Coordinates of C-alpha atoms in Angstrom, one line a residue:
A1 CA 34.6 -29.0 16.2
T2 CA 34.2 -28.1 20.3
A3 CA 30.0 -28.6 20.6
M4 CA 29.2 -31.6 18.4
T5 CA 25.4 -31.9 18.4
F6 CA 26.3 -36.1 18.2
D7 CA 25.2 -38.4 21.0
G8 CA 28.2 -39.3 23.5
D9 CA 29.7 -43.1 22.3
S10 CA 28.3 -42.7 18.2
F11 CA 31.2 -43.3 16.5
H12 CA 34.3 -45.8 16.2
L13 CA 36.1 -43.7 14.1
A14 CA 37.2 -40.0 14.1
V15 CA 39.5 -38.4 11.6
D16 CA 41.2 -35.4 12.1
K17 CA 43.3 -33.8 9.1
G18 CA 44.2 -30.1 10.3
T19 CA 41.8 -28.9 12.4
L20 CA 43.7 -29.8 15.4
D21 CA 46.6 -27.9 14.0
A22 CA 44.4 -25.0 13.2
M23 CA 43.1 -24.5 16.2
M24 CA 46.4 -24.6 18.2
S25 CA 47.8 -21.5 18.9
P26 CA 51.2 -20.4 20.4
G27 CA 49.6 -18.6 23.4
T28 CA 46.9 -21.5 24.4
N29 CA 45.5 -24.9 23.4
E30 CA 42.2 -24.0 25.0
F31 CA 40.3 -24.7 21.7
A32 CA 42.2 -27.9 20.4
G33 CA 41.7 -29.3 24.0
A34 CA 38.2 -28.6 23.8
M35 CA 38.3 -30.3 20.3
L36 CA 40.0 -33.1 22.2
E37 CA 37.4 -33.6 24.7
E38 CA 34.6 -33.3 22.4
V39 CA 36.0 -35.8 19.9
W40 CA 36.6 -38.3 23.4
R41 CA 33.0 -37.9 24.3
V42 CA 31.1 -39.0 20.6
L43 CA 33.5 -41.7 20.1
R44 CA 32.9 -45.1 21.8
P45 CA 35.1 -46.9 24.0
E46 CA 37.9 -48.3 22.1
G47 CA 36.9 -46.2 19.4
L48 CA 39.8 -44.6 17.4
L49 CA 41.0 -41.3 16.4
I50 CA 43.3 -40.4 13.6
V51 CA 45.4 -37.5 13.7
V52 CA 47.0 -36.0 10.7
S53 CA 49.1 -33.7 12.1
H54 CA 52.4 -31.6 11.0
S55 CA 54.0 -31.6 14.6
G56 CA 55.4 -33.5 17.1
K57 CA 53.6 -31.5 19.5
R58 CA 50.3 -33.0 18.9
L59 CA 50.9 -36.4 21.1
Q60 CA 51.5 -33.9 24.3
L61 CA 48.1 -32.4 23.8
L62 CA 46.5 -35.7 23.4
K63 CA 47.9 -37.2 26.8
S64 CA 46.9 -34.0 28.4
H65 CA 43.0 -34.4 27.0
G66 CA 41.5 -37.3 28.0
T67 CA 43.2 -41.2 28.3
W68 CA 44.5 -41.4 24.6
Q69 CA 46.4 -44.3 23.7
C70 CA 48.9 -44.2 20.9
L71 CA 48.9 -47.3 18.8
E72 CA 51.1 -45.7 15.6
I73 CA 53.1 -42.9 15.0
R74 CA 54.6 -42.2 11.1
K75 CA 56.6 -39.1 10.1
C76 CA 56.8 -38.1 6.8
R77 CA 58.4 -35.3 5.0
L78 CA 56.6 -32.4 4.1
S79 CA 56.4 -31.1 0.6
P80 CA 58.4 -27.8 -0.6
Q81 CA 55.1 -25.7 -1.0
A82 CA 53.9 -26.8 2.4
T83 CA 57.1 -26.0 3.9
F84 CA 57.3 -22.6 2.2
I85 CA 53.3 -22.0 3.5
N86 CA 54.5 -22.8 7.2
M87 CA 57.4 -20.5 6.9
L88 CA 55.2 -17.6 5.5
R89 CA 52.4 -18.2 8.8
C90 CA 55.2 -18.0 11.0
K91 CA 56.0 -14.6 10.4
L92 CA 52.6 -13.3 10.4
P93 CA 50.8 -12.1 13.6
P94 CA 48.5 -15.2 15.1
G95 CA 45.4 -14.9 13.4
A96 CA 46.8 -13.1 10.4
P97 CA 45.6 -14.6 7.1
L98 CA 47.7 -15.7 4.5
K99 CA 47.0 -13.6 1.6
D100 CA 48.5 -10.8 4.2
A101 CA 51.8 -12.3 3.5
L102 CA 51.4 -12.4 -0.4
Q103 CA 51.2 -8.6 0.2
Q104 CA 54.5 -8.3 1.5
P105 CA 57.6 -8.9 -1.1
Q106 CA 60.3 -9.2 1.7
L107 CA 58.2 -11.5 3.7
L108 CA 58.1 -14.1 1.2
Q109 CA 61.7 -13.8 0.2
E110 CA 62.6 -14.2 3.8
A111 CA 60.1 -17.4 4.0
A112 CA 61.6 -18.7 0.5
E113 CA 64.8 -18.5 1.8
E114 CA 64.6 -20.1 5.1
A115 CA 62.3 -22.9 3.4
K116 CA 65.1 -23.7 1.0
Q117 CA 67.4 -23.8 4.3
A118 CA 65.0 -26.3 5.9
L119 CA 64.7 -28.1 2.3
R120 CA 68.5 -28.6 2.3
R121 CA 68.6 -29.7 6.2
M122 CA 66.2 -32.4 5.2
A123 CA 68.0 -33.5 2.4
F124 CA 71.3 -33.9 4.6
L125 CA 69.3 -35.9 7.2
D126 CA 67.6 -38.2 4.6
A127 CA 71.1 -39.0 3.1
F128 CA 72.5 -39.2 6.6
R129 CA 69.9 -42.0 7.2
I130 CA 70.2 -43.8 4.0
F131 CA 73.9 -44.2 4.4
K132 CA 73.3 -45.2 8.2
A133 CA 70.9 -48.1 6.9
R134 CA 73.4 -49.1 4.6
K135 CA 76.3 -49.2 7.2
Q136 CA 73.5 -51.2 9.2
A137 CA 72.5 -53.6 6.8
Q138 CA 76.1 -54.4 5.7
A139 CA 77.3 -54.9 9.4
G140 CA 74.2 -57.4 9.4
H141 CA 74.9 -59.5 6.3
I142 CA 78.5 -59.7 7.9
Q143 CA 77.0 -61.3 11.3
E144 CA 74.9 -63.6 9.5
A145 CA 77.5 -64.7 7.3
E146 CA 79.6 -65.7 10.5
E147 CA 76.6 -66.9 12.4
E148 CA 75.8 -69.5 9.5
P149 CA 75.6 -73.4 11.6
P150 CA 78.0 -75.4 10.8
G151 CA 78.3 -77.7 7.6
E152 CA 79.0 -77.5 3.8
A153 CA 77.1 -75.2 1.3
G154 CA 74.1 -77.0 0.7
E155 CA 73.9 -79.8 3.4
A156 CA 71.1 -79.7 5.6
V157 CA 71.1 -79.0 9.3
S158 CA 68.8 -80.2 11.8
N159 CA 68.4 -80.7 15.5

């Protein structure tokens, strides 16, 4: 991903699903930056890069490597399994394979508890968002009723 054999300006579209995440590390983003510069090189002018990432820090990295323009960001919740795996990976030393965590019962138990707590927080935030959206919708309906043009029901009003 950091030294592609394609000619420059070869593609209209590139898709990254996890490679950027895998190349990022806590100490340096050297490999991730090199990947982005290489993608920039092989994309045609006005080409698109679709990034599927579980981190909000990717936009900052994109802005620091090339003149990327963000067209859209969508945030989705991770599955419980992915949340658990992320908790496990955070507990391992950098570069350690995930299988190392499977051999440490205490680590598995800690990651499972942290994943449960994170999922509870996400469920609470989702419930709060739904409650807030309903309140805003109710307030919007009340405003719409107050802003109706004059006239009796069924009467057409024109200028």
